[in-house]
Tab-separated table of C-alpha atoms and ligand atoms in Angstrom:
chain	number	residue	atom	x	y	z
A	1	MET	CA	109.040	39.504	-131.266
A	2	SER	CA	108.612	36.403	-131.637
A	3	ARG	CA	111.612	33.816	-132.191
A	4	ALA	CA	112.635	31.555	-133.589
A	5	PHE	CA	113.311	27.903	-132.577
A	6	PRO	CA	115.363	26.891	-135.021
A	7	LEU	CA	115.421	22.352	-136.329
A	8	SER	CA	119.129	20.739	-135.645
A	9	ARG	CA	117.530	17.614	-136.624
A	10	THR	CA	118.182	14.399	-134.975
A	11	THR	CA	120.311	11.615	-136.237
A	12	GLY	CA	118.667	8.996	-134.753
A	13	PRO	CA	115.122	9.439	-135.002
A	14	VAL	CA	112.671	5.984	-134.744
A	15	SER	CA	111.809	3.989	-137.492
A	16	GLU	CA	108.923	3.916	-139.822
A	17	GLU	CA	107.753	1.059	-138.443
A	18	GLU	CA	107.615	1.303	-134.547
A	19	ARG	CA	106.584	4.844	-135.342
A	20	ARG	CA	103.634	3.156	-136.908
A	21	THR	CA	103.168	0.455	-134.338
A	22	ILE	CA	102.908	2.935	-131.946
A	23	LEU	CA	100.300	5.049	-133.423
A	24	ALA	CA	97.665	1.981	-133.749
A	25	ALA	CA	97.716	1.673	-129.759
A	26	PRO	CA	99.545	5.471	-128.563
A	27	GLY	CA	97.319	5.267	-125.458
A	28	PHE	CA	98.555	8.026	-122.905
A	29	GLY	CA	101.767	9.427	-122.232
A	30	LYS	CA	103.990	6.954	-122.775
A	31	PHE	CA	105.484	6.973	-125.966
A	32	PHE	CA	107.587	10.827	-127.194
A	33	THR	CA	108.042	12.397	-130.537
A	34	ASP	CA	112.118	12.611	-131.989
A	35	HIS	CA	112.915	15.906	-130.830
A	36	MET	CA	111.388	18.116	-128.536
A	37	ALA	CA	111.832	22.694	-128.748
A	38	SER	CA	113.394	24.048	-125.234
A	39	ALA	CA	114.041	27.965	-124.801
A	40	THR	CA	116.993	29.403	-121.487
A	41	TRP	CA	115.742	31.618	-118.978
A	42	THR	CA	117.990	34.110	-116.102
A	43	PRO	CA	117.983	37.755	-115.408
A	44	ALA	CA	120.800	38.401	-116.760
A	45	LYS	CA	120.124	36.896	-120.527
A	46	GLY	CA	116.601	36.830	-120.627
A	47	TRP	CA	114.757	34.520	-122.855
A	48	HIS	CA	117.873	33.047	-124.687
A	49	ASP	CA	118.331	29.451	-126.724
A	50	HIS	CA	115.785	28.434	-128.271
A	51	LYS	CA	116.322	25.596	-129.831
A	52	VAL	CA	114.780	21.994	-131.251
A	53	THR	CA	116.621	19.702	-131.109
A	54	ALA	CA	116.818	15.679	-130.467
A	55	LEU	CA	114.603	14.768	-127.660
A	56	ALA	CA	117.197	14.225	-124.859
A	57	PRO	CA	117.314	13.927	-120.677
A	58	TYR	CA	117.897	16.834	-118.330
A	59	SER	CA	121.097	16.718	-116.870
A	60	LEU	CA	120.844	18.539	-113.423
A	61	HIS	CA	122.088	19.006	-110.712
A	62	PRO	CA	120.658	17.528	-107.629
A	63	SER	CA	120.321	20.732	-105.529
A	64	ALA	CA	118.431	22.008	-108.881
A	65	ALA	CA	115.436	24.153	-107.369
A	66	VAL	CA	113.007	22.095	-109.074
A	67	LEU	CA	113.306	19.355	-106.757
A	68	HIS	CA	112.662	20.719	-103.844
A	69	TYR	CA	110.839	23.297	-103.594
A	70	ALA	CA	108.623	22.500	-106.962
A	71	GLN	CA	108.999	25.599	-108.751
A	72	GLU	CA	107.001	24.415	-112.144
A	73	ILE	CA	104.129	25.112	-114.352
A	74	PHE	CA	102.849	23.651	-117.384
A	75	GLU	CA	100.440	23.224	-119.975
A	76	GLY	CA	98.704	20.716	-122.661
A	77	LEU	CA	97.017	21.024	-126.229
A	78	LYS	CA	96.615	18.787	-129.234
A	79	ALA	CA	97.976	18.691	-132.802
A	80	TYR	CA	94.969	17.421	-134.817
A	81	ARG	CA	95.606	16.163	-137.727
A	82	HIS	CA	91.833	17.034	-140.350
A	83	ALA	CA	91.089	14.416	-143.212
A	84	ASP	CA	92.761	16.477	-146.069
A	85	GLY	CA	96.248	15.719	-144.260
A	86	SER	CA	96.340	19.108	-143.028
A	87	VAL	CA	97.929	19.970	-139.230
A	88	TRP	CA	95.738	21.930	-136.699
A	89	LEU	CA	96.191	22.864	-132.890
A	90	PHE	CA	92.915	24.294	-130.047
A	91	ARG	CA	92.374	27.564	-129.349
A	92	PRO	CA	97.019	27.435	-128.534
A	93	GLU	CA	96.552	31.373	-127.623
A	94	PHE	CA	94.363	30.025	-124.856
A	95	ASN	CA	97.071	28.016	-123.385
A	96	ALA	CA	99.815	30.299	-124.163
A	97	ARG	CA	98.316	33.024	-121.462
A	98	ARG	CA	96.736	30.607	-118.983
A	99	PHE	CA	100.524	29.683	-119.201
A	100	ALA	CA	102.025	33.238	-118.243
A	101	ARG	CA	99.608	33.984	-115.505
A	102	SER	CA	100.438	30.494	-113.978
A	103	ALA	CA	103.746	31.703	-114.734
A	104	GLU	CA	103.333	35.033	-112.346
A	105	ARG	CA	101.834	33.222	-109.236
A	106	LEU	CA	104.935	30.322	-109.491
A	107	ALA	CA	107.476	33.899	-108.833
A	108	LEU	CA	108.255	32.353	-112.617
A	109	PRO	CA	109.170	34.731	-115.703
A	110	VAL	CA	107.112	35.719	-118.499
A	111	LEU	CA	107.406	33.112	-121.503
A	112	PRO	CA	105.736	35.750	-124.374
A	113	GLU	CA	102.903	34.360	-125.917
A	114	GLU	CA	104.177	34.752	-129.618
A	115	ASP	CA	107.417	32.166	-128.390
A	116	PHE	CA	105.260	30.046	-126.438
A	117	LEU	CA	102.890	29.682	-129.674
A	118	THR	CA	106.223	29.024	-132.449
A	119	SER	CA	107.898	26.504	-129.582
A	120	VAL	CA	104.505	24.177	-130.533
A	121	GLU	CA	104.382	24.668	-133.746
A	122	GLU	CA	107.929	24.231	-134.726
A	123	LEU	CA	107.429	21.099	-132.643
A	124	VAL	CA	105.193	19.862	-134.406
A	125	ARG	CA	106.302	20.525	-137.890
A	126	ALA	CA	109.452	19.117	-136.638
A	127	ASP	CA	107.946	16.184	-135.375
A	128	GLU	CA	104.610	16.197	-138.300
A	129	ALA	CA	104.921	12.489	-138.609
A	130	TRP	CA	103.505	11.245	-134.986
A	131	VAL	CA	100.774	13.258	-135.533
A	132	PRO	CA	98.113	10.273	-135.765
A	133	SER	CA	96.103	10.159	-138.812
A	134	SER	CA	92.906	8.343	-137.686
A	135	PRO	CA	89.730	10.207	-136.536
A	136	ASP	CA	89.229	7.999	-134.000
A	137	GLU	CA	90.810	10.909	-130.532
A	138	LYS	CA	93.952	10.074	-131.670
A	139	SER	CA	95.711	13.259	-132.382
A	140	LEU	CA	98.561	14.698	-130.921
A	141	TYR	CA	100.008	15.920	-127.626
A	142	LEU	CA	101.426	19.071	-126.390
A	143	ARG	CA	103.180	19.455	-123.012
A	144	PRO	CA	104.912	22.559	-122.165
A	145	PHE	CA	107.056	22.966	-119.649
A	146	MET	CA	109.086	24.816	-117.102
A	147	PHE	CA	110.654	24.499	-114.246
A	148	ALA	CA	113.442	25.771	-112.045
A	149	SER	CA	116.790	24.449	-112.818
A	150	GLU	CA	119.280	26.276	-111.273
A	151	ALA	CA	121.344	24.923	-109.004
A	152	PHE	CA	120.740	25.948	-104.867
A	153	LEU	CA	119.337	24.823	-102.067
A	154	GLY	CA	117.875	29.352	-100.986
A	155	VAL	CA	114.121	29.435	-101.212
A	156	ARG	CA	113.671	31.810	-103.354
A	157	PRO	CA	112.602	32.667	-107.305
A	158	ALA	CA	115.668	30.732	-108.574
A	159	GLU	CA	118.049	32.702	-111.881
A	160	GLN	CA	118.454	30.018	-114.151
A	161	ILE	CA	115.078	28.284	-115.372
A	162	ALA	CA	114.508	25.455	-118.271
A	163	TYR	CA	111.374	25.746	-120.916
A	164	SER	CA	110.544	22.435	-122.872
A	165	VAL	CA	108.058	21.481	-125.190
A	166	ILE	CA	107.835	17.870	-125.755
A	167	ALA	CA	105.502	15.402	-127.977
A	168	SER	CA	102.874	12.354	-126.985
A	169	PRO	CA	101.039	10.495	-129.648
A	170	ALA	CA	97.828	10.208	-127.846
A	171	GLY	CA	94.609	8.062	-128.215
A	172	PRO	CA	91.470	8.235	-125.431
A	173	TYR	CA	93.089	9.165	-121.480
A	174	PHE	CA	89.799	7.196	-120.198
A	175	ALA	CA	89.916	3.746	-121.366
A	176	GLY	CA	86.033	3.122	-120.851
A	177	GLY	CA	85.139	6.846	-121.198
A	178	VAL	CA	82.125	7.624	-123.240
A	179	THR	CA	80.249	4.495	-121.507
A	180	GLY	CA	80.604	6.863	-118.210
A	181	ILE	CA	83.318	7.881	-115.057
A	182	THR	CA	82.109	7.308	-110.810
A	183	LEU	CA	84.238	10.142	-109.599
A	184	TRP	CA	84.571	9.885	-105.724
A	185	VAL	CA	83.827	13.427	-103.087
A	186	SER	CA	86.898	13.981	-101.527
A	187	SER	CA	86.179	14.989	-97.090
A	188	ASN	CA	90.278	14.204	-96.519
A	189	TYR	CA	91.588	16.052	-99.034
A	190	THR	CA	91.090	19.192	-101.027
A	191	ARG	CA	92.690	20.871	-103.707
A	192	ALA	CA	93.613	24.668	-102.677
A	193	GLY	CA	92.874	26.960	-100.596
A	194	ARG	CA	91.879	30.464	-100.551
A	195	GLY	CA	95.444	32.291	-102.345
A	196	GLY	CA	96.841	29.167	-102.949
A	197	THR	CA	97.981	27.718	-106.881
A	198	GLY	CA	94.552	26.478	-107.406
A	199	ALA	CA	93.875	28.426	-110.688
A	200	ALA	CA	97.887	27.611	-112.394
A	201	LYS	CA	98.885	24.839	-113.286
A	202	CYS	CA	101.482	23.611	-111.726
A	203	GLY	CA	102.870	20.292	-110.700
A	204	GLY	CA	101.690	21.338	-107.425
A	205	ASN	CA	98.634	20.873	-107.797
A	206	TYR	CA	98.748	17.045	-109.286
A	207	ALA	CA	101.743	15.695	-106.219
A	208	SER	CA	98.845	16.893	-103.750
A	209	SER	CA	95.857	14.983	-106.242
A	210	LEU	CA	97.481	11.973	-105.798
A	211	ALA	CA	96.582	10.484	-102.523
A	212	ALA	CA	93.334	11.698	-102.701
A	213	GLN	CA	93.122	9.881	-106.177
A	214	ILE	CA	94.295	6.657	-104.470
A	215	GLU	CA	91.515	6.569	-102.093
A	216	SER	CA	89.061	7.364	-105.163
A	217	ARG	CA	90.971	4.164	-105.727
A	218	LYS	CA	90.233	2.161	-103.575
A	219	ASN	CA	86.417	3.212	-103.029
A	220	GLY	CA	85.913	1.623	-107.259
A	221	CYS	CA	85.724	5.243	-108.544
A	222	ASP	CA	87.300	6.338	-111.813
A	223	GLN	CA	89.084	9.468	-110.437
A	224	VAL	CA	88.360	12.133	-107.850
A	225	LEU	CA	86.035	15.274	-106.310
A	226	PHE	CA	87.212	18.045	-104.410
A	227	LEU	CA	85.017	20.255	-102.667
A	228	ASP	CA	86.559	23.806	-101.315
A	229	ASP	CA	88.504	24.062	-98.055
A	230	THR	CA	85.243	24.761	-96.300
A	231	GLY	CA	85.606	20.592	-95.460
A	232	GLY	CA	83.210	18.062	-96.385
A	233	GLU	CA	79.986	19.426	-97.624
A	234	GLY	CA	81.627	23.034	-99.378
A	235	ASP	CA	81.628	23.942	-102.891
A	236	LEU	CA	82.559	21.339	-105.749
A	237	GLU	CA	86.240	22.237	-107.811
A	238	GLU	CA	87.289	20.361	-110.190
A	239	SER	CA	87.656	16.723	-110.690
A	240	GLY	CA	92.430	15.500	-110.936
A	241	THR	CA	92.479	16.593	-114.456
A	242	MET	CA	89.068	18.077	-115.561
A	243	ASN	CA	86.460	21.451	-114.565
A	244	LEU	CA	82.891	19.771	-114.571
A	245	CYS	CA	79.669	20.772	-116.304
A	246	LEU	CA	76.247	20.044	-114.799
A	247	VAL	CA	73.349	20.195	-116.885
A	248	THR	CA	70.149	21.120	-115.337
A	249	SER	CA	66.355	20.187	-116.262
A	250	ALA	CA	65.996	24.026	-116.633
A	251	GLY	CA	68.039	23.930	-119.390
A	252	GLU	CA	71.373	25.869	-117.518
A	253	LEU	CA	74.454	24.364	-118.223
A	254	VAL	CA	76.788	24.867	-114.795
A	255	THR	CA	80.128	24.981	-114.506
A	256	PRO	CA	82.080	26.389	-111.203
A	257	ALA	CA	83.012	29.617	-110.970
A	258	LEU	CA	86.858	30.192	-111.395
A	259	GLY	CA	89.068	32.253	-108.638
A	260	ASN	CA	89.922	28.716	-107.404
A	261	ILE	CA	90.237	26.222	-110.554
A	262	LEU	CA	91.913	25.730	-113.420
A	263	ASP	CA	90.890	28.498	-116.678
A	264	GLY	CA	90.437	25.222	-118.872
A	265	VAL	CA	90.934	25.721	-122.505
A	266	THR	CA	87.848	22.843	-123.158
A	267	ARG	CA	84.855	24.063	-120.251
A	268	ASP	CA	85.769	28.082	-121.828
A	269	SER	CA	84.812	26.343	-125.455
A	270	ILE	CA	81.887	24.092	-123.209
A	271	LEU	CA	80.277	28.128	-122.573
A	272	SER	CA	80.709	29.661	-125.992
A	273	LEU	CA	79.007	26.609	-127.490
A	274	ALA	CA	76.198	25.871	-124.629
A	275	GLY	CA	73.097	28.231	-126.675
A	276	GLU	CA	73.692	25.434	-129.621
A	277	PHE	CA	72.334	22.695	-127.386
A	278	GLY	CA	69.883	25.474	-126.434
A	279	LEU	CA	71.794	25.429	-122.701
A	280	THR	CA	72.186	28.808	-120.828
A	281	PRO	CA	75.623	28.874	-119.967
A	282	VAL	CA	75.862	30.339	-115.935
A	283	GLU	CA	78.987	30.479	-113.588
A	284	ARG	CA	78.632	29.603	-110.289
A	285	PRO	CA	79.219	28.375	-107.061
A	286	ILE	CA	77.574	24.710	-106.841
A	287	THR	CA	77.591	22.790	-103.251
A	288	LEU	CA	78.043	19.625	-102.666
A	289	SER	CA	74.246	19.277	-101.384
A	290	GLU	CA	72.362	21.229	-103.979
A	291	LEU	CA	74.211	18.004	-106.662
A	292	ARG	CA	73.389	14.994	-104.535
A	293	SER	CA	69.005	16.645	-103.704
A	294	GLY	CA	69.608	17.601	-108.089
A	295	ALA	CA	70.546	13.838	-108.915
A	296	ALA	CA	67.907	12.786	-106.610
A	297	ASP	CA	65.135	15.180	-107.625
A	298	GLY	CA	66.046	14.793	-111.591
A	299	THR	CA	66.875	19.282	-111.906
A	300	VAL	CA	70.522	18.217	-112.658
A	301	THR	CA	70.135	15.151	-115.757
A	302	GLU	CA	73.618	15.092	-116.350
A	303	VAL	CA	76.807	15.576	-114.937
A	304	PHE	CA	80.682	15.691	-117.597
A	305	ALA	CA	84.313	16.425	-117.253
A	306	ALA	CA	86.122	18.320	-119.326
A	307	GLY	CA	89.393	18.541	-119.997
A	308	THR	CA	92.158	18.562	-122.654
A	309	ALA	CA	93.214	15.939	-122.123
A	310	ALA	CA	89.852	13.883	-121.048
A	311	VAL	CA	88.184	15.978	-123.760
A	312	VAL	CA	83.912	15.664	-122.951
A	313	THR	CA	83.717	12.900	-120.404
A	314	PRO	CA	80.527	11.127	-118.646
A	315	ILE	CA	80.021	11.071	-114.933
A	316	VAL	CA	77.427	8.747	-113.475
A	317	GLY	CA	78.071	8.443	-110.295
A	318	PHE	CA	79.554	9.540	-107.087
A	319	LYS	CA	80.534	8.248	-103.715
A	320	GLY	CA	81.351	9.703	-100.812
A	321	GLU	CA	81.451	9.762	-96.786
A	322	SER	CA	79.752	12.313	-94.576
A	323	LYS	CA	79.794	12.359	-91.022
A	324	GLY	CA	81.703	8.693	-91.313
A	325	GLU	CA	78.467	7.309	-93.553
A	326	GLY	CA	78.968	5.989	-97.161
A	327	TYR	CA	76.642	7.170	-99.712
A	328	ALA	CA	76.735	6.811	-103.852
A	329	PHE	CA	73.772	8.966	-105.611
A	330	THR	CA	73.588	8.131	-110.082
A	331	ILE	CA	72.919	11.012	-112.541
A	332	GLY	CA	69.555	9.846	-114.384
A	333	THR	CA	69.201	6.653	-115.068
A	334	GLY	CA	73.838	6.432	-114.652
A	335	THR	CA	73.950	6.421	-118.360
A	336	PRO	CA	76.284	8.543	-120.184
A	337	GLY	CA	73.596	12.190	-120.457
A	338	LYS	CA	72.718	13.040	-124.386
A	339	GLN	CA	72.808	17.085	-124.232
A	340	THR	CA	76.709	15.801	-122.872
A	341	LEU	CA	77.391	13.175	-125.519
A	342	ALA	CA	76.108	16.249	-128.107
A	343	ILE	CA	78.411	18.828	-127.099
A	344	ARG	CA	81.264	15.595	-126.761
A	345	GLU	CA	80.753	15.390	-130.465
A	346	HIS	CA	80.358	18.575	-131.320
A	347	MET	CA	83.759	19.253	-129.706
A	348	LEU	CA	85.676	16.845	-131.317
A	349	ASP	CA	83.966	18.066	-134.930
A	350	ILE	CA	85.429	21.132	-134.445
A	351	GLN	CA	88.490	20.143	-133.751
A	352	TYR	CA	88.905	17.603	-136.444
A	353	GLY	CA	88.037	19.529	-139.014
A	354	ARG	CA	84.992	17.995	-139.447
A	355	ALA	CA	82.256	21.477	-138.941
A	356	GLU	CA	82.930	24.651	-139.714
A	357	ASP	CA	85.106	26.491	-137.087
A	358	VAL	CA	82.706	29.632	-136.376
A	359	HIS	CA	84.934	30.410	-134.007
A	360	GLY	CA	88.087	31.061	-135.364
A	361	TRP	CA	89.509	28.416	-132.563
A	362	MET	CA	92.055	26.211	-134.703
A	363	ARG	CA	95.312	27.443	-135.781
A	364	ARG	CA	96.749	25.933	-138.629
A	365	VAL	CA	100.867	24.331	-138.332
A	366	VAL	CA	101.134	22.016	-140.822
B	1	COI	C1	94.747	18.075	-119.675
B	1	COI	O1	93.678	18.290	-119.662
B	1	COI	O2	95.648	18.685	-120.757
B	1	COI	C2	96.080	17.978	-118.285
B	1	COI	O3	96.869	18.602	-117.999
B	1	COI	C3	95.659	16.515	-117.823
B	1	COI	C4	96.700	15.791	-116.890
B	1	COI	C5	96.655	14.866	-118.286
B	1	COI	C6	97.229	16.251	-116.130
């Protein structure tokens, strides 16, 4: 049964003027709304203390388990304002189910799907004024997360867990997004091993991606592309924050199969939409050699990344190192592909209510 997240309004909201200035140029993840939703779990009481209150720092004991063993998971989804002023979420049920799977993998208690949805919706309603009105890829990014807050140093599943949702007005994730980005193919670092946490959305996966991200920047790239754990010529997995999709001259939309990668909401939606673009959706392993030879002989015509934060981001080139030799290659002419841009527009049109929601993906909140 879903529980309410009753609202206690903040007594010190951000002024209207300051909020307007923030919403004009929010960037990504830099500013936060006035409230947060939260709940607590213990074995004795289960989930309790559901509420929406003023956004405030936590008070954590220095031995809190999350600070030592990273027992933590999170989600990312957005609230979009439509032209008529209404506010909608995109497939939040998908996030709720993935959050539950991540919780199981990290030995955290499962938050019921209805509680996930209610917490997100109540926070959006409390902070509705923070949902940007201009449709230029601005939205309210929502970040549900859960962590081990129990104070103890032994290694076991924690018996006190904090769940919260915070919200942050957002513009495009990559400032130069639509012009295309270049990925660094990491041969020094992998993202996840067999049986590891690759399919879970846990902070540890992102922490371990940071050294590779630094390496990618040093090599003049925007993001990293991880391969599987068999080494430098393995299967493509995912980028630091996004799933990967290839368009082929045979009319396929190919993306790495699930298993060790994140089951992305955008990835899943694009697979469903592929047919509308004359593309056959295919989920299968893809090797780096296949990508390189496909880019060279023109059988891979476009590549893009898909994620909630980044939406659909064209990938125009790759760089890497193999057997001590650097290499670089572009996809097509090194500019964003036509299908990529069309899919991106269509996704945004659905999310902002400009295209009919034939899949029933949008959920109205306000
Ligand atoms: C998202 O796309 O929502 C993510 O979680 C990626 C990133 C900002 C960590």
